[in-house]
JSON list of C-alpha atoms and ligand atoms in Angstrom, two decimals:
[
{"chain": "A", "resi": 268, "resn": "MET", "atom": "CA", "xyz": [4.48, -13.65, 3.40]},
{"chain": "A", "resi": 269, "resn": "PRO", "atom": "CA", "xyz": [7.05, -13.34, 6.19]},
{"chain": "A", "resi": 270, "resn": "ALA", "atom": "CA", "xyz": [6.77, -15.93, 9.00]},
{"chain": "A", "resi": 271, "resn": "VAL", "atom": "CA", "xyz": [4.72, -14.97, 12.03]},
{"chain": "A", "resi": 272, "resn": "THR", "atom": "CA", "xyz": [7.89, -14.73, 14.11]},
{"chain": "A", "resi": 273, "resn": "GLU", "atom": "CA", "xyz": [9.27, -12.28, 11.57]},
{"chain": "A", "resi": 274, "resn": "LEU", "atom": "CA", "xyz": [6.08, -10.17, 11.72]},
{"chain": "A", "resi": 275, "resn": "GLU", "atom": "CA", "xyz": [6.28, -10.18, 15.52]},
{"chain": "A", "resi": 276, "resn": "ARG", "atom": "CA", "xyz": [9.91, -9.10, 15.32]},
{"chain": "A", "resi": 277, "resn": "MET", "atom": "CA", "xyz": [8.89, -6.17, 13.07]},
{"chain": "A", "resi": 278, "resn": "LEU", "atom": "CA", "xyz": [6.22, -5.08, 15.55]},
{"chain": "A", "resi": 279, "resn": "ARG", "atom": "CA", "xyz": [8.64, -5.24, 18.48]},
{"chain": "A", "resi": 280, "resn": "GLY", "atom": "CA", "xyz": [11.26, -3.42, 16.45]},
{"chain": "A", "resi": 281, "resn": "ALA", "atom": "CA", "xyz": [8.75, -0.60, 15.98]},
{"chain": "A", "resi": 282, "resn": "PHE", "atom": "CA", "xyz": [7.95, -0.62, 19.73]},
{"chain": "A", "resi": 283, "resn": "LEU", "atom": "CA", "xyz": [4.45, -1.98, 19.13]},
{"chain": "A", "resi": 284, "resn": "ARG", "atom": "CA", "xyz": [2.99, -4.59, 21.43]},
{"chain": "A", "resi": 285, "resn": "VAL", "atom": "CA", "xyz": [2.38, -7.86, 19.59]},
{"chain": "A", "resi": 286, "resn": "THR", "atom": "CA", "xyz": [-1.37, -8.53, 19.29]},
{"chain": "A", "resi": 287, "resn": "ARG", "atom": "CA", "xyz": [-3.22, -10.97, 17.05]},
{"chain": "A", "resi": 288, "resn": "PRO", "atom": "CA", "xyz": [-4.98, -8.20, 15.06]},
{"chain": "A", "resi": 289, "resn": "ARG", "atom": "CA", "xyz": [-1.66, -6.41, 14.48]},
{"chain": "A", "resi": 290, "resn": "VAL", "atom": "CA", "xyz": [0.04, -9.59, 13.27]},
{"chain": "A", "resi": 291, "resn": "ALA", "atom": "CA", "xyz": [-2.96, -10.45, 11.05]},
{"chain": "A", "resi": 292, "resn": "VAL", "atom": "CA", "xyz": [-3.19, -6.96, 9.50]},
{"chain": "A", "resi": 293, "resn": "LEU", "atom": "CA", "xyz": [0.56, -6.78, 8.89]},
{"chain": "A", "resi": 294, "resn": "ALA", "atom": "CA", "xyz": [0.43, -10.23, 7.25]},
{"chain": "A", "resi": 295, "resn": "ALA", "atom": "CA", "xyz": [-2.52, -9.16, 5.08]},
{"chain": "A", "resi": 296, "resn": "VAL", "atom": "CA", "xyz": [-0.70, -6.04, 3.86]},
{"chain": "A", "resi": 297, "resn": "HIS", "atom": "CA", "xyz": [2.39, -8.13, 3.02]},
{"chain": "A", "resi": 298, "resn": "ASP", "atom": "CA", "xyz": [0.25, -10.64, 1.11]},
{"chain": "A", "resi": 299, "resn": "HIS", "atom": "CA", "xyz": [-1.89, -8.11, -0.73]},
{"chain": "A", "resi": 300, "resn": "PRO", "atom": "CA", "xyz": [0.13, -5.08, -1.79]},
{"chain": "A", "resi": 301, "resn": "HIS", "atom": "CA", "xyz": [-1.96, -1.95, -2.48]},
{"chain": "A", "resi": 302, "resn": "ALA", "atom": "CA", "xyz": [-5.10, -3.41, -0.85]},
{"chain": "A", "resi": 303, "resn": "ASP", "atom": "CA", "xyz": [-7.68, -1.03, 0.56]},
{"chain": "A", "resi": 304, "resn": "THR", "atom": "CA", "xyz": [-9.09, -1.17, 4.09]},
{"chain": "A", "resi": 305, "resn": "GLN", "atom": "CA", "xyz": [-12.12, -3.25, 3.07]},
{"chain": "A", "resi": 306, "resn": "SER", "atom": "CA", "xyz": [-10.02, -5.94, 1.39]},
{"chain": "A", "resi": 307, "resn": "ILE", "atom": "CA", "xyz": [-7.64, -6.04, 4.36]},
{"chain": "A", "resi": 308, "resn": "LEU", "atom": "CA", "xyz": [-10.63, -6.39, 6.68]},
{"chain": "A", "resi": 309, "resn": "GLY", "atom": "CA", "xyz": [-11.87, -9.33, 4.62]},
{"chain": "A", "resi": 310, "resn": "VAL", "atom": "CA", "xyz": [-8.50, -11.08, 4.74]},
{"chain": "A", "resi": 311, "resn": "VAL", "atom": "CA", "xyz": [-8.09, -10.47, 8.48]},
{"chain": "A", "resi": 312, "resn": "ARG", "atom": "CA", "xyz": [-11.59, -11.85, 9.16]},
{"chain": "A", "resi": 313, "resn": "GLN", "atom": "CA", "xyz": [-10.66, -15.08, 7.38]},
{"chain": "A", "resi": 314, "resn": "VAL", "atom": "CA", "xyz": [-7.80, -15.46, 9.84]},
{"chain": "A", "resi": 315, "resn": "LEU", "atom": "CA", "xyz": [-9.21, -14.12, 13.10]},
{"chain": "A", "resi": 316, "resn": "GLY", "atom": "CA", "xyz": [-12.94, -14.59, 12.65]},
{"chain": "A", "resi": 317, "resn": "GLU", "atom": "CA", "xyz": [-15.01, -11.62, 13.80]},
{"chain": "A", "resi": 318, "resn": "VAL", "atom": "CA", "xyz": [-13.00, -8.43, 14.09]},
{"chain": "A", "resi": 319, "resn": "SER", "atom": "CA", "xyz": [-14.42, -4.92, 13.93]},
{"chain": "A", "resi": 320, "resn": "GLN", "atom": "CA", "xyz": [-13.72, -2.51, 11.12]},
{"chain": "A", "resi": 321, "resn": "GLN", "atom": "CA", "xyz": [-12.62, 0.02, 13.75]},
{"chain": "A", "resi": 322, "resn": "THR", "atom": "CA", "xyz": [-9.96, -2.39, 15.03]},
{"chain": "A", "resi": 323, "resn": "VAL", "atom": "CA", "xyz": [-8.54, -2.82, 11.55]},
{"chain": "A", "resi": 324, "resn": "TYR", "atom": "CA", "xyz": [-8.61, 0.96, 10.99]},
{"chain": "A", "resi": 325, "resn": "ASP", "atom": "CA", "xyz": [-6.79, 1.52, 14.28]},
{"chain": "A", "resi": 326, "resn": "VAL", "atom": "CA", "xyz": [-4.19, -1.14, 13.55]},
{"chain": "A", "resi": 327, "resn": "LEU", "atom": "CA", "xyz": [-3.56, 0.25, 10.04]},
{"chain": "A", "resi": 328, "resn": "HIS", "atom": "CA", "xyz": [-3.04, 3.69, 11.60]},
{"chain": "A", "resi": 329, "resn": "ALA", "atom": "CA", "xyz": [-0.63, 2.36, 14.22]},
{"chain": "A", "resi": 330, "resn": "LEU", "atom": "CA", "xyz": [1.33, 0.39, 11.61]},
{"chain": "A", "resi": 331, "resn": "THR", "atom": "CA", "xyz": [1.47, 3.41, 9.29]},
{"chain": "A", "resi": 332, "resn": "ASP", "atom": "CA", "xyz": [2.62, 5.73, 12.09]},
{"chain": "A", "resi": 333, "resn": "ALA", "atom": "CA", "xyz": [5.27, 3.20, 13.06]},
{"chain": "A", "resi": 334, "resn": "GLY", "atom": "CA", "xyz": [6.54, 3.08, 9.47]},
{"chain": "A", "resi": 335, "resn": "LEU", "atom": "CA", "xyz": [5.79, -0.63, 9.01]},
{"chain": "A", "resi": 336, "resn": "VAL", "atom": "CA", "xyz": [3.28, 0.02, 6.25]},
{"chain": "A", "resi": 337, "resn": "ARG", "atom": "CA", "xyz": [2.87, 2.87, 3.82]},
{"chain": "A", "resi": 338, "resn": "ARG", "atom": "CA", "xyz": [-0.46, 4.47, 2.99]},
{"chain": "A", "resi": 339, "resn": "ILE", "atom": "CA", "xyz": [-0.89, 5.60, -0.60]},
{"chain": "A", "resi": 340, "resn": "HIS", "atom": "CA", "xyz": [-3.67, 7.65, -2.17]},
{"chain": "A", "resi": 341, "resn": "PRO", "atom": "CA", "xyz": [-4.02, 6.80, -5.84]},
{"chain": "A", "resi": 342, "resn": "PRO", "atom": "CA", "xyz": [-6.18, 9.26, -7.78]},
{"chain": "A", "resi": 343, "resn": "ASP", "atom": "CA", "xyz": [-9.89, 8.35, -7.79]},
{"chain": "A", "resi": 344, "resn": "SER", "atom": "CA", "xyz": [-9.29, 5.67, -5.15]},
{"chain": "A", "resi": 345, "resn": "VAL", "atom": "CA", "xyz": [-9.61, 5.15, -1.44]},
{"chain": "A", "resi": 346, "resn": "ALA", "atom": "CA", "xyz": [-6.41, 4.87, 0.58]},
{"chain": "A", "resi": 347, "resn": "ARG", "atom": "CA", "xyz": [-4.42, 1.70, 0.01]},
{"chain": "A", "resi": 348, "resn": "TYR", "atom": "CA", "xyz": [-1.66, 0.08, 2.01]},
{"chain": "A", "resi": 349, "resn": "GLU", "atom": "CA", "xyz": [1.59, -1.66, 1.21]},
{"chain": "A", "resi": 350, "resn": "SER", "atom": "CA", "xyz": [4.48, -3.18, 3.11]},
{"chain": "A", "resi": 351, "resn": "ARG", "atom": "CA", "xyz": [7.16, -1.86, 0.77]},
{"chain": "A", "resi": 352, "resn": "VAL", "atom": "CA", "xyz": [8.24, 1.16, 2.82]},
{"chain": "A", "resi": 353, "resn": "GLY", "atom": "CA", "xyz": [11.16, 3.52, 2.90]},
{"chain": "A", "resi": 354, "resn": "ASP", "atom": "CA", "xyz": [12.20, 3.55, -0.75]},
{"chain": "A", "resi": 355, "resn": "ASN", "atom": "CA", "xyz": [9.81, 6.24, -1.95]},
{"chain": "A", "resi": 356, "resn": "HIS", "atom": "CA", "xyz": [8.81, 4.19, -5.01]},
{"chain": "A", "resi": 357, "resn": "HIS", "atom": "CA", "xyz": [5.97, 5.35, -7.23]},
{"chain": "A", "resi": 358, "resn": "HIS", "atom": "CA", "xyz": [2.89, 3.77, -8.73]},
{"chain": "A", "resi": 359, "resn": "VAL", "atom": "CA", "xyz": [1.33, 3.18, -12.09]},
{"chain": "A", "resi": 360, "resn": "VAL", "atom": "CA", "xyz": [-2.45, 3.06, -12.07]},
{"chain": "A", "resi": 361, "resn": "CYS", "atom": "CA", "xyz": [-4.64, 1.60, -14.81]},
{"chain": "A", "resi": 362, "resn": "ARG", "atom": "CA", "xyz": [-7.22, 4.10, -16.04]},
{"chain": "A", "resi": 363, "resn": "ALA", "atom": "CA", "xyz": [-9.71, 1.35, -16.87]},
{"chain": "A", "resi": 364, "resn": "CYS", "atom": "CA", "xyz": [-9.65, -1.21, -14.04]},
{"chain": "A", "resi": 365, "resn": "GLY", "atom": "CA", "xyz": [-7.68, 0.58, -11.31]},
{"chain": "A", "resi": 366, "resn": "ALA", "atom": "CA", "xyz": [-4.91, -2.04, -11.13]},
{"chain": "A", "resi": 367, "resn": "ILE", "atom": "CA", "xyz": [-1.83, -0.69, -9.35]},
{"chain": "A", "resi": 368, "resn": "ALA", "atom": "CA", "xyz": [1.82, -1.68, -9.78]},
{"chain": "A", "resi": 369, "resn": "ASP", "atom": "CA", "xyz": [5.06, -0.44, -8.24]},
{"chain": "A", "resi": 370, "resn": "VAL", "atom": "CA", "xyz": [7.44, 1.73, -10.23]},
{"chain": "A", "resi": 371, "resn": "ASP", "atom": "CA", "xyz": [10.94, 2.38, -8.96]},
{"chain": "A", "resi": 372, "resn": "CYS", "atom": "CA", "xyz": [12.16, 5.92, -8.57]},
{"chain": "A", "resi": 373, "resn": "ALA", "atom": "CA", "xyz": [12.35, 7.49, -12.02]},
{"chain": "A", "resi": 374, "resn": "ALA", "atom": "CA", "xyz": [16.05, 8.38, -11.92]},
{"chain": "A", "resi": 375, "resn": "GLY", "atom": "CA", "xyz": [17.71, 6.15, -9.35]},
{"chain": "A", "resi": 376, "resn": "THR", "atom": "CA", "xyz": [18.14, 6.66, -5.61]},
{"chain": "A", "resi": 377, "resn": "ALA", "atom": "CA", "xyz": [15.27, 8.92, -4.62]},
{"chain": "A", "resi": 378, "resn": "PRO", "atom": "CA", "xyz": [16.33, 11.85, -6.81]},
{"chain": "A", "resi": 379, "resn": "CYS", "atom": "CA", "xyz": [12.65, 12.69, -7.05]},
{"chain": "A", "resi": 380, "resn": "LEU", "atom": "CA", "xyz": [13.19, 14.18, -3.61]},
{"chain": "A", "resi": 381, "resn": "THR", "atom": "CA", "xyz": [15.46, 16.78, -5.16]},
{"chain": "A", "resi": 382, "resn": "PRO", "atom": "CA", "xyz": [13.14, 19.00, -7.19]},
{"chain": "A", "resi": 383, "resn": "ALA", "atom": "CA", "xyz": [14.46, 21.85, -9.28]},
{"chain": "A", "resi": 384, "resn": "ASP", "atom": "CA", "xyz": [13.11, 24.27, -6.69]},
{"chain": "A", "resi": 385, "resn": "ASP", "atom": "CA", "xyz": [12.14, 23.11, -3.19]},
{"chain": "A", "resi": 386, "resn": "HIS", "atom": "CA", "xyz": [10.64, 26.50, -2.24]},
{"chain": "A", "resi": 387, "resn": "GLY", "atom": "CA", "xyz": [12.42, 26.18, 1.10]},
{"chain": "A", "resi": 388, "resn": "PHE", "atom": "CA", "xyz": [10.42, 23.09, 2.13]},
{"chain": "A", "resi": 389, "resn": "ALA", "atom": "CA", "xyz": [12.16, 20.21, 3.90]},
{"chain": "A", "resi": 390, "resn": "ILE", "atom": "CA", "xyz": [10.89, 17.56, 1.46]},
{"chain": "A", "resi": 391, "resn": "ASP", "atom": "CA", "xyz": [10.82, 13.93, 2.60]},
{"chain": "A", "resi": 392, "resn": "GLU", "atom": "CA", "xyz": [8.38, 12.35, 0.17]},
{"chain": "A", "resi": 393, "resn": "ALA", "atom": "CA", "xyz": [7.54, 12.52, -3.52]},
{"chain": "A", "resi": 394, "resn": "ASP", "atom": "CA", "xyz": [4.31, 11.12, -4.86]},
{"chain": "A", "resi": 395, "resn": "VAL", "atom": "CA", "xyz": [4.38, 10.42, -8.57]},
{"chain": "A", "resi": 396, "resn": "VAL", "atom": "CA", "xyz": [1.49, 8.56, -10.17]},
{"chain": "A", "resi": 397, "resn": "TYR", "atom": "CA", "xyz": [1.82, 7.22, -13.69]},
{"chain": "A", "resi": 398, "resn": "ARG", "atom": "CA", "xyz": [-1.46, 6.55, -15.46]},
{"chain": "A", "resi": 399, "resn": "GLY", "atom": "CA", "xyz": [-2.30, 4.39, -18.42]},
{"chain": "A", "resi": 400, "resn": "LEU", "atom": "CA", "xyz": [-3.79, 1.01, -19.27]},
{"chain": "A", "resi": 401, "resn": "CYS", "atom": "CA", "xyz": [-2.63, -2.25, -17.70]},
{"chain": "A", "resi": 402, "resn": "PRO", "atom": "CA", "xyz": [-1.67, -5.11, -20.05]},
{"chain": "A", "resi": 403, "resn": "ASP", "atom": "CA", "xyz": [-5.10, -6.77, -19.63]},
{"chain": "A", "resi": 404, "resn": "CYS", "atom": "CA", "xyz": [-7.03, -3.62, -20.45]},
{"chain": "A", "resi": 405, "resn": "SER", "atom": "CA", "xyz": [-4.84, -2.53, -23.38]},
{"chain": "A", "resi": 406, "resn": "THR", "atom": "CA", "xyz": [-5.11, -6.03, -24.89]},
{"chain": "A", "resi": 407, "resn": "GLU", "atom": "CA", "xyz": [-8.86, -5.92, -24.49]},
{"chain": "A", "resi": 408, "resn": "ARG", "atom": "CA", "xyz": [-9.01, -2.62, -26.40]},
{"chain": "A", "resi": 409, "resn": "VAL", "atom": "CA", "xyz": [-6.94, -3.99, -29.26]},
{"chain": "A", "resi": 410, "resn": "THR", "atom": "CA", "xyz": [-9.15, -7.08, -29.47]},
{"chain": "A", "resi": 411, "resn": "THR", "atom": "CA", "xyz": [-12.29, -4.97, -29.50]},
{"chain": "A", "resi": 412, "resn": "ARG", "atom": "CA", "xyz": [-10.90, -2.82, -32.27]},
{"chain": "A", "resi": 413, "resn": "VAL", "atom": "CA", "xyz": [-10.04, -5.86, -34.42]},
{"chain": "A", "resi": 414, "resn": "ARG", "atom": "CA", "xyz": [-13.59, -7.18, -34.14]},
{"chain": "B", "resi": 89, "resn": "ZN", "atom": "ZN1", "xyz": [-6.59, -2.44, -16.27]},
{"chain": "B", "resi": 90, "resn": "ZN", "atom": "ZN1", "xyz": [3.74, 0.21, -4.01]}
]
């Protein structure tokens, strides 16, 4: 996790006032990539004590709007947040347990933003989700089969 001074610098750099909830939420997203709002709330409560769900929602919105965190919507999942922003990377999602991992752009420097036909849209984001089984779940299946 980046130092608190670093987190404060990020907030100021995005023209956001430095508040304890903002620092705590930003730290939680850095520490727990792809966490959902409930998990982030749990982590923030460990740090700040009582804090309302609405506060955490509002902070996540402000941080997302400011480009400090990225909101992703994996299939069959609530929104999740990550601090790896700006590189338009993709995700691989486990069909069995829902584990999520980062996948770099399929062909290099954001070529996914250059589709064969853009239909005249000014495209600034591509959302590719790879699905399969994570190592834990695929191992489990093999073991079950052997038995
Ligand atoms: Zn899995
Ligand atoms: Zn990611």
